[in-house]
PDB file of C-alpha atoms in Angstrom:
ATOM      1  CA  LYS Y  24      19.170  -8.944  32.574  1.00  0.00           C
ATOM      2  CA  ASP Y  25      18.726  -6.996  29.353  1.00  0.00           C
ATOM      3  CA  LEU Y  26      19.162  -9.199  26.270  1.00  0.00           C
ATOM      4  CA  THR Y  27      20.348  -6.367  24.027  1.00  0.00           C
ATOM      5  CA  THR Y  28      23.052  -5.407  26.532  1.00  0.00           C
ATOM      6  CA  ASP Y  29      24.202  -9.026  26.770  1.00  0.00           C
ATOM      7  CA  LEU Y  30      24.370  -9.297  22.972  1.00  0.00           C
ATOM      8  CA  LYS Y  31      26.471  -6.138  22.780  1.00  0.00           C
ATOM      9  CA  GLU Y  32      28.846  -7.408  25.460  1.00  0.00           C
ATOM     10  CA  ASN Y  33      29.261 -10.964  24.216  1.00  0.00           C
ATOM     11  CA  LEU Y  34      29.259 -10.671  20.422  1.00  0.00           C
ATOM     12  CA  SER Y  35      31.568  -8.824  18.060  1.00  0.00           C
ATOM     13  CA  HIS Y  36      31.977  -7.281  14.632  1.00  0.00           C
ATOM     14  CA  HIS Y  37      29.281  -7.569  11.966  1.00  0.00           C
ATOM     15  CA  PHE Y  38      27.588 -10.532  13.642  1.00  0.00           C
ATOM     16  CA  LYS Y  39      26.941  -8.294  16.664  1.00  0.00           C
ATOM     17  CA  GLU Y  40      25.557  -5.534  14.410  1.00  0.00           C
ATOM     18  CA  VAL Y  41      23.042  -7.974  12.926  1.00  0.00           C
ATOM     19  CA  MET Y  42      21.921  -9.513  16.219  1.00  0.00           C
ATOM     20  CA  VAL Y  43      21.605  -6.179  18.018  1.00  0.00           C
ATOM     21  CA  GLY Y  44      19.862  -4.619  15.007  1.00  0.00           C
ATOM     22  CA  LEU Y  45      17.218  -7.342  15.061  1.00  0.00           C
ATOM     23  CA  MET Y  46      16.315  -6.362  18.635  1.00  0.00           C
ATOM     24  CA  TYR Y  47      15.002  -2.930  17.590  1.00  0.00           C
ATOM     25  CA  PRO Y  48      11.386  -2.305  16.545  1.00  0.00           C
ATOM     26  CA  PRO Y  49      11.336  -0.920  12.959  1.00  0.00           C
ATOM     27  CA  ALA Y  50      10.929   2.770  13.874  1.00  0.00           C
ATOM     28  CA  SER Y  51      13.627   2.544  16.544  1.00  0.00           C
ATOM     29  CA  TYR Y  52      15.988   0.834  14.107  1.00  0.00           C
ATOM     30  CA  ASP Y  53      15.445   3.588  11.522  1.00  0.00           C
ATOM     31  CA  ALA Y  54      16.083   6.189  14.225  1.00  0.00           C
ATOM     32  CA  HIS Y  55      19.245   4.360  15.312  1.00  0.00           C
ATOM     33  CA  GLU Y  56      20.572   4.233  11.748  1.00  0.00           C
ATOM     34  CA  LEU Y  57      19.738   7.886  11.059  1.00  0.00           C
ATOM     35  CA  TRP Y  58      21.432   8.988  14.279  1.00  0.00           C
ATOM     36  CA  HIS Y  59      24.661   7.195  13.401  1.00  0.00           C
ATOM     37  CA  ALA Y  60      24.464   8.431   9.789  1.00  0.00           C
ATOM     38  CA  LEU Y  61      24.157  12.034  10.987  1.00  0.00           C
ATOM     39  CA  LYS Y  62      26.370  11.989  14.068  1.00  0.00           C
ATOM     40  CA  GLY Y  63      29.165   9.635  13.020  1.00  0.00           C
ATOM     41  CA  ILE Y  64      32.650  10.766  12.014  1.00  0.00           C
ATOM     42  CA  ASP Y  65      31.408  11.323   8.456  1.00  0.00           C
ATOM     43  CA  THR Y  66      27.798  11.909   7.447  1.00  0.00           C
ATOM     44  CA  GLU Y  67      26.487   8.780   5.681  1.00  0.00           C
ATOM     45  CA  GLU Y  68      24.393  10.379   2.961  1.00  0.00           C
ATOM     46  CA  LYS Y  69      23.417   7.098   1.297  1.00  0.00           C
ATOM     47  CA  CYS Y  70      21.867   5.848   4.543  1.00  0.00           C
ATOM     48  CA  LEU Y  71      19.814   9.059   4.814  1.00  0.00           C
ATOM     49  CA  ILE Y  72      18.696   8.589   1.210  1.00  0.00           C
ATOM     50  CA  ASP Y  73      17.724   4.920   1.628  1.00  0.00           C
ATOM     51  CA  ILE Y  74      15.583   5.596   4.680  1.00  0.00           C
ATOM     52  CA  LEU Y  75      13.947   8.958   4.001  1.00  0.00           C
ATOM     53  CA  ALA Y  76      13.244   8.348   0.291  1.00  0.00           C
ATOM     54  CA  SER Y  77      11.425   5.070   0.988  1.00  0.00           C
ATOM     55  CA  ARG Y  78       9.315   5.488   4.130  1.00  0.00           C
ATOM     56  CA  SER Y  79       5.585   6.266   4.334  1.00  0.00           C
ATOM     57  CA  ASN Y  80       4.169   9.221   6.261  1.00  0.00           C
ATOM     58  CA  MET Y  81       3.303   6.951   9.188  1.00  0.00           C
ATOM     59  CA  GLU Y  82       6.759   5.349   9.201  1.00  0.00           C
ATOM     60  CA  ILE Y  83       8.378   8.796   9.200  1.00  0.00           C
ATOM     61  CA  PHE Y  84       6.158   9.980  12.063  1.00  0.00           C
ATOM     62  CA  GLN Y  85       7.010   6.893  14.148  1.00  0.00           C
ATOM     63  CA  MET Y  86      10.702   7.222  13.280  1.00  0.00           C
ATOM     64  CA  LYS Y  87      10.791  10.855  14.430  1.00  0.00           C
ATOM     65  CA  GLU Y  88       9.070   9.935  17.692  1.00  0.00           C
ATOM     66  CA  ALA Y  89      11.605   7.143  18.282  1.00  0.00           C
ATOM     67  CA  TYR Y  90      14.488   9.468  17.408  1.00  0.00           C
ATOM     68  CA  LEU Y  91      13.347  12.039  19.947  1.00  0.00           C
ATOM     69  CA  MET Y  92      12.855   9.411  22.661  1.00  0.00           C
ATOM     70  CA  GLN Y  93      16.163   7.617  22.039  1.00  0.00           C
ATOM     71  CA  TYR Y  94      18.433  10.626  21.525  1.00  0.00           C
ATOM     72  CA  ASN Y  95      16.525  13.535  23.086  1.00  0.00           C
ATOM     73  CA  THR Y  96      16.932  15.604  19.956  1.00  0.00           C
ATOM     74  CA  ASP Y  97      14.835  16.471  16.899  1.00  0.00           C
ATOM     75  CA  LEU Y  98      15.555  14.596  13.657  1.00  0.00           C
ATOM     76  CA  GLN Y  99      14.832  17.596  11.434  1.00  0.00           C
ATOM     77  CA  GLN Y 100      17.131  19.828  13.486  1.00  0.00           C
ATOM     78  CA  ASP Y 101      19.927  17.287  13.119  1.00  0.00           C
ATOM     79  CA  ILE Y 102      19.365  17.001   9.352  1.00  0.00           C
ATOM     80  CA  ASP Y 103      19.432  20.798   9.157  1.00  0.00           C
ATOM     81  CA  SER Y 104      22.732  21.053  11.030  1.00  0.00           C
ATOM     82  CA  GLU Y 105      24.540  18.073   9.472  1.00  0.00           C
ATOM     83  CA  THR Y 106      23.662  18.411   5.755  1.00  0.00           C
ATOM     84  CA  SER Y 107      23.522  21.319   3.328  1.00  0.00           C
ATOM     85  CA  GLY Y 108      22.115  22.811   0.142  1.00  0.00           C
ATOM     86  CA  HIS Y 109      19.246  21.392  -1.875  1.00  0.00           C
ATOM     87  CA  PHE Y 110      20.106  17.916  -0.593  1.00  0.00           C
ATOM     88  CA  ARG Y 111      19.315  19.142   2.930  1.00  0.00           C
ATOM     89  CA  ASP Y 112      16.141  20.914   1.786  1.00  0.00           C
ATOM     90  CA  THR Y 113      14.854  17.726   0.139  1.00  0.00           C
ATOM     91  CA  LEU Y 114      15.659  15.590   3.182  1.00  0.00           C
ATOM     92  CA  MET Y 115      13.903  18.146   5.406  1.00  0.00           C
ATOM     93  CA  ASN Y 116      10.851  18.017   3.157  1.00  0.00           C
ATOM     94  CA  LEU Y 117      10.739  14.209   3.253  1.00  0.00           C
ATOM     95  CA  ALA Y 118      11.202  14.218   7.044  1.00  0.00           C
ATOM     96  CA  GLN Y 119       8.027  16.253   7.435  1.00  0.00           C
ATOM     97  CA  GLY Y 120       6.051  13.191   6.336  1.00  0.00           C
ATOM     98  CA  THR Y 121       3.445  15.299   4.565  1.00  0.00           C
ATOM     99  CA  ARG Y 122       3.120  13.468   1.237  1.00  0.00           C
ATOM    100  CA  MET Y 123      -0.477  13.394  -0.013  1.00  0.00           C
ATOM    101  CA  GLU Y 124      -2.002   9.928   0.119  1.00  0.00           C
ATOM    102  CA  GLY Y 125      -4.441   8.309  -2.270  1.00  0.00           C
ATOM    103  CA  TYR Y 126      -5.096  11.505  -4.219  1.00  0.00           C
ATOM    104  CA  ALA Y 127      -4.596  11.916  -7.952  1.00  0.00           C
ATOM    105  CA  ASP Y 128      -5.642  14.746 -10.280  1.00  0.00           C
ATOM    106  CA  PRO Y 129      -5.070  14.015 -13.977  1.00  0.00           C
ATOM    107  CA  SER Y 130      -5.733  17.660 -14.868  1.00  0.00           C
ATOM    108  CA  THR Y 131      -2.622  18.858 -13.020  1.00  0.00           C
ATOM    109  CA  ALA Y 132      -0.285  15.990 -13.984  1.00  0.00           C
ATOM    110  CA  ALA Y 133       0.801  17.640 -17.256  1.00  0.00           C
ATOM    111  CA  GLN Y 134       1.355  20.922 -15.420  1.00  0.00           C
ATOM    112  CA  ASP Y 135       3.581  19.233 -12.824  1.00  0.00           C
ATOM    113  CA  ALA Y 136       5.449  17.399 -15.588  1.00  0.00           C
ATOM    114  CA  MET Y 137       6.143  20.692 -17.360  1.00  0.00           C
ATOM    115  CA  ILE Y 138       7.525  22.161 -14.126  1.00  0.00           C
ATOM    116  CA  LEU Y 139       9.810  19.125 -13.756  1.00  0.00           C
ATOM    117  CA  TRP Y 140      10.944  19.448 -17.365  1.00  0.00           C
ATOM    118  CA  GLU Y 141      11.745  23.154 -16.905  1.00  0.00           C
ATOM    119  CA  ALA Y 142      13.598  22.321 -13.672  1.00  0.00           C
ATOM    120  CA  CYS Y 143      15.783  19.878 -15.586  1.00  0.00           C
ATOM    121  CA  GLN Y 144      16.528  22.503 -18.237  1.00  0.00           C
ATOM    122  CA  GLN Y 145      17.074  25.653 -16.181  1.00  0.00           C
ATOM    123  CA  LYS Y 146      18.480  24.308 -12.902  1.00  0.00           C
ATOM    124  CA  THR Y 147      18.071  27.542 -10.924  1.00  0.00           C
ATOM    125  CA  GLY Y 148      17.594  27.402  -7.159  1.00  0.00           C
ATOM    126  CA  GLU Y 149      13.897  28.146  -7.619  1.00  0.00           C
ATOM    127  CA  HIS Y 150      13.516  25.344 -10.151  1.00  0.00           C
ATOM    128  CA  LYS Y 151      15.314  22.901  -7.843  1.00  0.00           C
ATOM    129  CA  ASN Y 152      12.899  23.842  -5.058  1.00  0.00           C
ATOM    130  CA  MET Y 153       9.891  23.225  -7.309  1.00  0.00           C
ATOM    131  CA  LEU Y 154      11.348  19.888  -8.420  1.00  0.00           C
ATOM    132  CA  GLN Y 155      11.844  18.574  -4.893  1.00  0.00           C
ATOM    133  CA  MET Y 156       8.503  19.989  -3.695  1.00  0.00           C
ATOM    134  CA  ILE Y 157       6.624  17.988  -6.350  1.00  0.00           C
ATOM    135  CA  LEU Y 158       8.602  14.772  -5.760  1.00  0.00           C
ATOM    136  CA  CYS Y 159       8.290  15.000  -1.956  1.00  0.00           C
ATOM    137  CA  ASN Y 160       4.652  16.030  -1.611  1.00  0.00           C
ATOM    138  CA  ARG Y 161       2.546  14.637  -4.456  1.00  0.00           C
ATOM    139  CA  SER Y 162       0.887  11.270  -3.884  1.00  0.00           C
ATOM    140  CA  HIS Y 163       2.346   8.147  -5.447  1.00  0.00           C
ATOM    141  CA  GLN Y 164      -0.710   7.852  -7.713  1.00  0.00           C
ATOM    142  CA  GLN Y 165      -0.271  11.459  -8.865  1.00  0.00           C
ATOM    143  CA  LEU Y 166       3.432  11.013  -9.550  1.00  0.00           C
ATOM    144  CA  TRP Y 167       2.828   7.924 -11.670  1.00  0.00           C
ATOM    145  CA  MET Y 168       0.777  10.166 -13.998  1.00  0.00           C
ATOM    146  CA  VAL Y 169       3.325  12.986 -13.784  1.00  0.00           C
ATOM    147  CA  PHE Y 170       6.165  10.655 -14.823  1.00  0.00           C
ATOM    148  CA  GLN Y 171       4.132   9.468 -17.822  1.00  0.00           C
ATOM    149  CA  GLU Y 172       3.347  13.052 -18.844  1.00  0.00           C
ATOM    150  CA  PHE Y 173       7.035  13.917 -18.444  1.00  0.00           C
ATOM    151  CA  GLN Y 174       7.895  11.129 -20.898  1.00  0.00           C
ATOM    152  CA  ASN Y 175       5.269  12.470 -23.324  1.00  0.00           C
ATOM    153  CA  ILE Y 176       6.539  16.053 -23.099  1.00  0.00           C
ATOM    154  CA  SER Y 177      10.279  15.398 -23.167  1.00  0.00           C
ATOM    155  CA  GLY Y 178      10.632  12.027 -24.874  1.00  0.00           C
ATOM    156  CA  GLN Y 179      12.840  11.079 -21.952  1.00  0.00           C
ATOM    157  CA  ASP Y 180      12.433   9.077 -18.760  1.00  0.00           C
ATOM    158  CA  ILE Y 181      12.430  11.231 -15.619  1.00  0.00           C
ATOM    159  CA  VAL Y 182      15.353   9.265 -14.088  1.00  0.00           C
ATOM    160  CA  ASP Y 183      17.518   9.801 -17.185  1.00  0.00           C
ATOM    161  CA  ALA Y 184      16.674  13.510 -17.164  1.00  0.00           C
ATOM    162  CA  ILE Y 185      17.604  13.907 -13.489  1.00  0.00           C
ATOM    163  CA  ASN Y 186      20.860  12.020 -14.029  1.00  0.00           C
ATOM    164  CA  GLU Y 187      21.754  14.268 -16.956  1.00  0.00           C
ATOM    165  CA  CYS Y 188      20.877  17.549 -15.276  1.00  0.00           C
ATOM    166  CA  TYR Y 189      22.017  17.133 -11.662  1.00  0.00           C
ATOM    167  CA  ASP Y 190      24.827  15.529  -9.745  1.00  0.00           C
ATOM    168  CA  GLY Y 191      25.966  14.631  -6.241  1.00  0.00           C
ATOM    169  CA  TYR Y 192      23.756  13.497  -3.386  1.00  0.00           C
ATOM    170  CA  PHE Y 193      20.907  15.782  -4.491  1.00  0.00           C
ATOM    171  CA  GLN Y 194      20.705  13.848  -7.753  1.00  0.00           C
ATOM    172  CA  GLU Y 195      20.962  10.481  -5.945  1.00  0.00           C
ATOM    173  CA  LEU Y 196      18.156  11.448  -3.573  1.00  0.00           C
ATOM    174  CA  LEU Y 197      15.835  12.586  -6.364  1.00  0.00           C
ATOM    175  CA  VAL Y 198      16.434   9.356  -8.303  1.00  0.00           C
ATOM    176  CA  ALA Y 199      15.843   7.277  -5.156  1.00  0.00           C
ATOM    177  CA  ILE Y 200      12.479   8.996  -4.600  1.00  0.00           C
ATOM    178  CA  VAL Y 201      11.407   8.243  -8.183  1.00  0.00           C
ATOM    179  CA  LEU Y 202      12.576   4.611  -8.024  1.00  0.00           C
ATOM    180  CA  CYS Y 203      10.847   4.014  -4.666  1.00  0.00           C
ATOM    181  CA  ILE Y 204       7.601   5.445  -6.001  1.00  0.00           C
ATOM    182  CA  ARG Y 205       7.784   3.187  -9.049  1.00  0.00           C
ATOM    183  CA  ASP Y 206       8.815  -0.046  -7.320  1.00  0.00           C
ATOM    184  CA  LYS Y 207      10.336  -0.031  -3.834  1.00  0.00           C
ATOM    185  CA  PRO Y 208      11.487  -3.689  -3.856  1.00  0.00           C
ATOM    186  CA  SER Y 209      13.365  -3.072  -7.125  1.00  0.00           C
ATOM    187  CA  TYR Y 210      15.077  -0.049  -5.577  1.00  0.00           C
ATOM    188  CA  PHE Y 211      16.318  -2.084  -2.616  1.00  0.00           C
ATOM    189  CA  ALA Y 212      17.359  -4.976  -4.870  1.00  0.00           C
ATOM    190  CA  TYR Y 213      19.465  -2.485  -6.826  1.00  0.00           C
ATOM    191  CA  ARG Y 214      20.980  -1.044  -3.627  1.00  0.00           C
ATOM    192  CA  LEU Y 215      21.812  -4.517  -2.312  1.00  0.00           C
ATOM    193  CA  TYR Y 216      23.423  -5.549  -5.584  1.00  0.00           C
ATOM    194  CA  ASN Y 217      25.590  -2.423  -5.587  1.00  0.00           C
ATOM    195  CA  ALA Y 218      26.522  -2.928  -1.935  1.00  0.00           C
ATOM    196  CA  ILE Y 219      27.506  -6.538  -2.567  1.00  0.00           C
ATOM    197  CA  HIS Y 220      29.275  -6.188  -5.927  1.00  0.00           C
ATOM    198  CA  ASP Y 221      30.408  -2.592  -6.405  1.00  0.00           C
ATOM    199  CA  PHE Y 222      31.814  -1.947  -2.947  1.00  0.00           C
ATOM    200  CA  GLY Y 223      33.380  -5.325  -2.140  1.00  0.00           C
ATOM    201  CA  PHE Y 224      30.459  -6.183   0.164  1.00  0.00           C
ATOM    202  CA  HIS Y 225      29.511  -2.963   1.947  1.00  0.00           C
ATOM    203  CA  ASN Y 226      28.462  -4.554   5.230  1.00  0.00           C
ATOM    204  CA  LYS Y 227      26.609  -1.585   6.726  1.00  0.00           C
ATOM    205  CA  THR Y 228      24.317  -1.232   3.718  1.00  0.00           C
ATOM    206  CA  VAL Y 229      23.601  -4.963   3.424  1.00  0.00           C
ATOM    207  CA  ILE Y 230      22.844  -5.273   7.150  1.00  0.00           C
ATOM    208  CA  ARG Y 231      20.662  -2.162   7.241  1.00  0.00           C
ATOM    209  CA  ILE Y 232      18.504  -3.108   4.255  1.00  0.00           C
ATOM    210  CA  LEU Y 233      18.046  -6.757   5.275  1.00  0.00           C
ATOM    211  CA  ILE Y 234      17.027  -5.851   8.829  1.00  0.00           C
ATOM    212  CA  ALA Y 235      14.850  -2.865   7.911  1.00  0.00           C
ATOM    213  CA  ARG Y 236      12.952  -4.715   5.162  1.00  0.00           C
ATOM    214  CA  SER Y 237      12.923  -8.192   6.764  1.00  0.00           C
ATOM    215  CA  GLU Y 238       9.298  -8.013   7.924  1.00  0.00           C
ATOM    216  CA  ILE Y 239       8.042  -5.697   5.187  1.00  0.00           C
ATOM    217  CA  ASP Y 240       9.009  -6.617   1.617  1.00  0.00           C
ATOM    218  CA  LEU Y 241      12.183  -8.709   1.708  1.00  0.00           C
ATOM    219  CA  MET Y 242      10.484 -11.570  -0.149  1.00  0.00           C
ATOM    220  CA  ASN Y 243       9.661  -9.165  -2.990  1.00  0.00           C
ATOM    221  CA  ILE Y 244      13.172  -7.698  -2.894  1.00  0.00           C
ATOM    222  CA  ARG Y 245      14.620 -11.222  -3.233  1.00  0.00           C
ATOM    223  CA  GLN Y 246      12.359 -11.895  -6.211  1.00  0.00           C
ATOM    224  CA  ARG Y 247      13.350  -8.645  -7.982  1.00  0.00           C
ATOM    225  CA  TYR Y 248      17.025  -9.341  -7.248  1.00  0.00           C
ATOM    226  CA  LYS Y 249      16.910 -12.733  -8.916  1.00  0.00           C
ATOM    227  CA  GLU Y 250      14.890 -11.469 -11.884  1.00  0.00           C
ATOM    228  CA  ARG Y 251      17.213  -8.542 -12.501  1.00  0.00           C
ATOM    229  CA  TYR Y 252      20.647  -9.987 -11.731  1.00  0.00           C
ATOM    230  CA  GLY Y 253      20.316 -13.695 -12.523  1.00  0.00           C
ATOM    231  CA  LYS Y 254      21.702 -14.911  -9.189  1.00  0.00           C
ATOM    232  CA  SER Y 255      19.688 -15.062  -5.974  1.00  0.00           C
ATOM    233  CA  LEU Y 256      20.396 -12.716  -3.077  1.00  0.00           C
ATOM    234  CA  PHE Y 257      20.940 -15.833  -0.964  1.00  0.00           C
ATOM    235  CA  HIS Y 258      23.620 -17.048  -3.403  1.00  0.00           C
ATOM    236  CA  ASP Y 259      25.483 -13.723  -3.427  1.00  0.00           C
ATOM    237  CA  ILE Y 260      25.473 -13.352   0.364  1.00  0.00           C
ATOM    238  CA  LYS Y 261      26.764 -16.926   0.698  1.00  0.00           C
ATOM    239  CA  HIS Y 262      29.525 -16.127  -1.771  1.00  0.00           C
ATOM    240  CA  PHE Y 263      30.754 -12.973   0.000  1.00  0.00           C
ATOM    241  CA  ALA Y 264      30.052 -13.451   3.746  1.00  0.00           C
ATOM    242  CA  SER Y 265      31.303 -16.135   6.126  1.00  0.00           C
ATOM    243  CA  GLY Y 266      30.966 -17.665   9.588  1.00  0.00           C
ATOM    244  CA  HIS Y 267      28.205 -16.739  12.042  1.00  0.00           C
ATOM    245  CA  TYR Y 268      27.752 -13.452  10.180  1.00  0.00           C
ATOM    246  CA  GLU Y 269      26.929 -15.336   6.987  1.00  0.00           C
ATOM    247  CA  SER Y 270      24.542 -17.650   8.873  1.00  0.00           C
ATOM    248  CA  ALA Y 271      22.709 -14.671  10.387  1.00  0.00           C
ATOM    249  CA  LEU Y 272      22.280 -12.878   7.049  1.00  0.00           C
ATOM    250  CA  LEU Y 273      21.119 -16.086   5.342  1.00  0.00           C
ATOM    251  CA  ALA Y 274      18.605 -16.730   8.141  1.00  0.00           C
ATOM    252  CA  ILE Y 275      17.092 -13.277   7.562  1.00  0.00           C
ATOM    253  CA  CYS Y 276      17.203 -13.786   3.799  1.00  0.00           C
ATOM    254  CA  ALA Y 277      15.598 -17.253   4.125  1.00  0.00           C
ATOM    255  CA  GLY Y 278      16.376 -18.425   0.607  1.00  0.00           C
ATOM    256  CA  ASP Y 279      14.212 -20.615  -1.570  1.00  0.00           C
ATOM    257  CA  THR Y 280      15.139 -24.306  -1.857  1.00  0.00           C
ATOM    258  CA  GLU Y 281      16.830 -23.734  -5.225  1.00  0.00           C
ATOM    259  CA  ASP Y 282      19.031 -21.036  -3.665  1.00  0.00           C
ATOM    260  CA  TYR Y 283      20.885 -23.355  -1.315  1.00  0.00           C
TER     261      TYR Y 283
END
């Protein structure tokens, strides 16, 4: 017998989603979530943002392989057909998994920062392309310097500038890239808090983040959550979920003694 099939047949609702989700290897789970985000009744842009803005080159490569094997179709082709505009172009760039790694050049950081500043002022199609090319392809170390130079040039934080100059999912994706480069656990703590408090417990988002990060950085996410929002993640899940579903989420979250 196949355990996953039995779980699907014998469980229901959100509890089933959690238990079945835990059966997937990480790359296969990402592929599964992306497929449903792209091919569902409505495209789930926030799911695409959470996954593609936060994964490493290797994670993206493995995810694309899993996507092809599971669904017999190419992830980038599906992104191309199901999304549009500069949001699509940025997702396509991220899905290439070609970000430079471990390389930083202080001499070009100010130049990149100036391009970003101009892109926030002029907002032409060409400037938007340059903006997303820098954010999607420069190494994390390089972008740390670029963000500092941007602050020096403009007197403004890069996130505030993007929020002022752009809107929609393109803006959300750009901000997510910046936040993940700065501190990925803080980004996911912020997304969990919003999903729990701003959307009346958005189950899909909570489940996806807890499962996807459970063996990577969930301990750090929990720490950032408590530091930033005062209450523990464990406490907030316990307050909003119930039954076997609550028990499953709390088991993944594995709260500290003072959280119980």
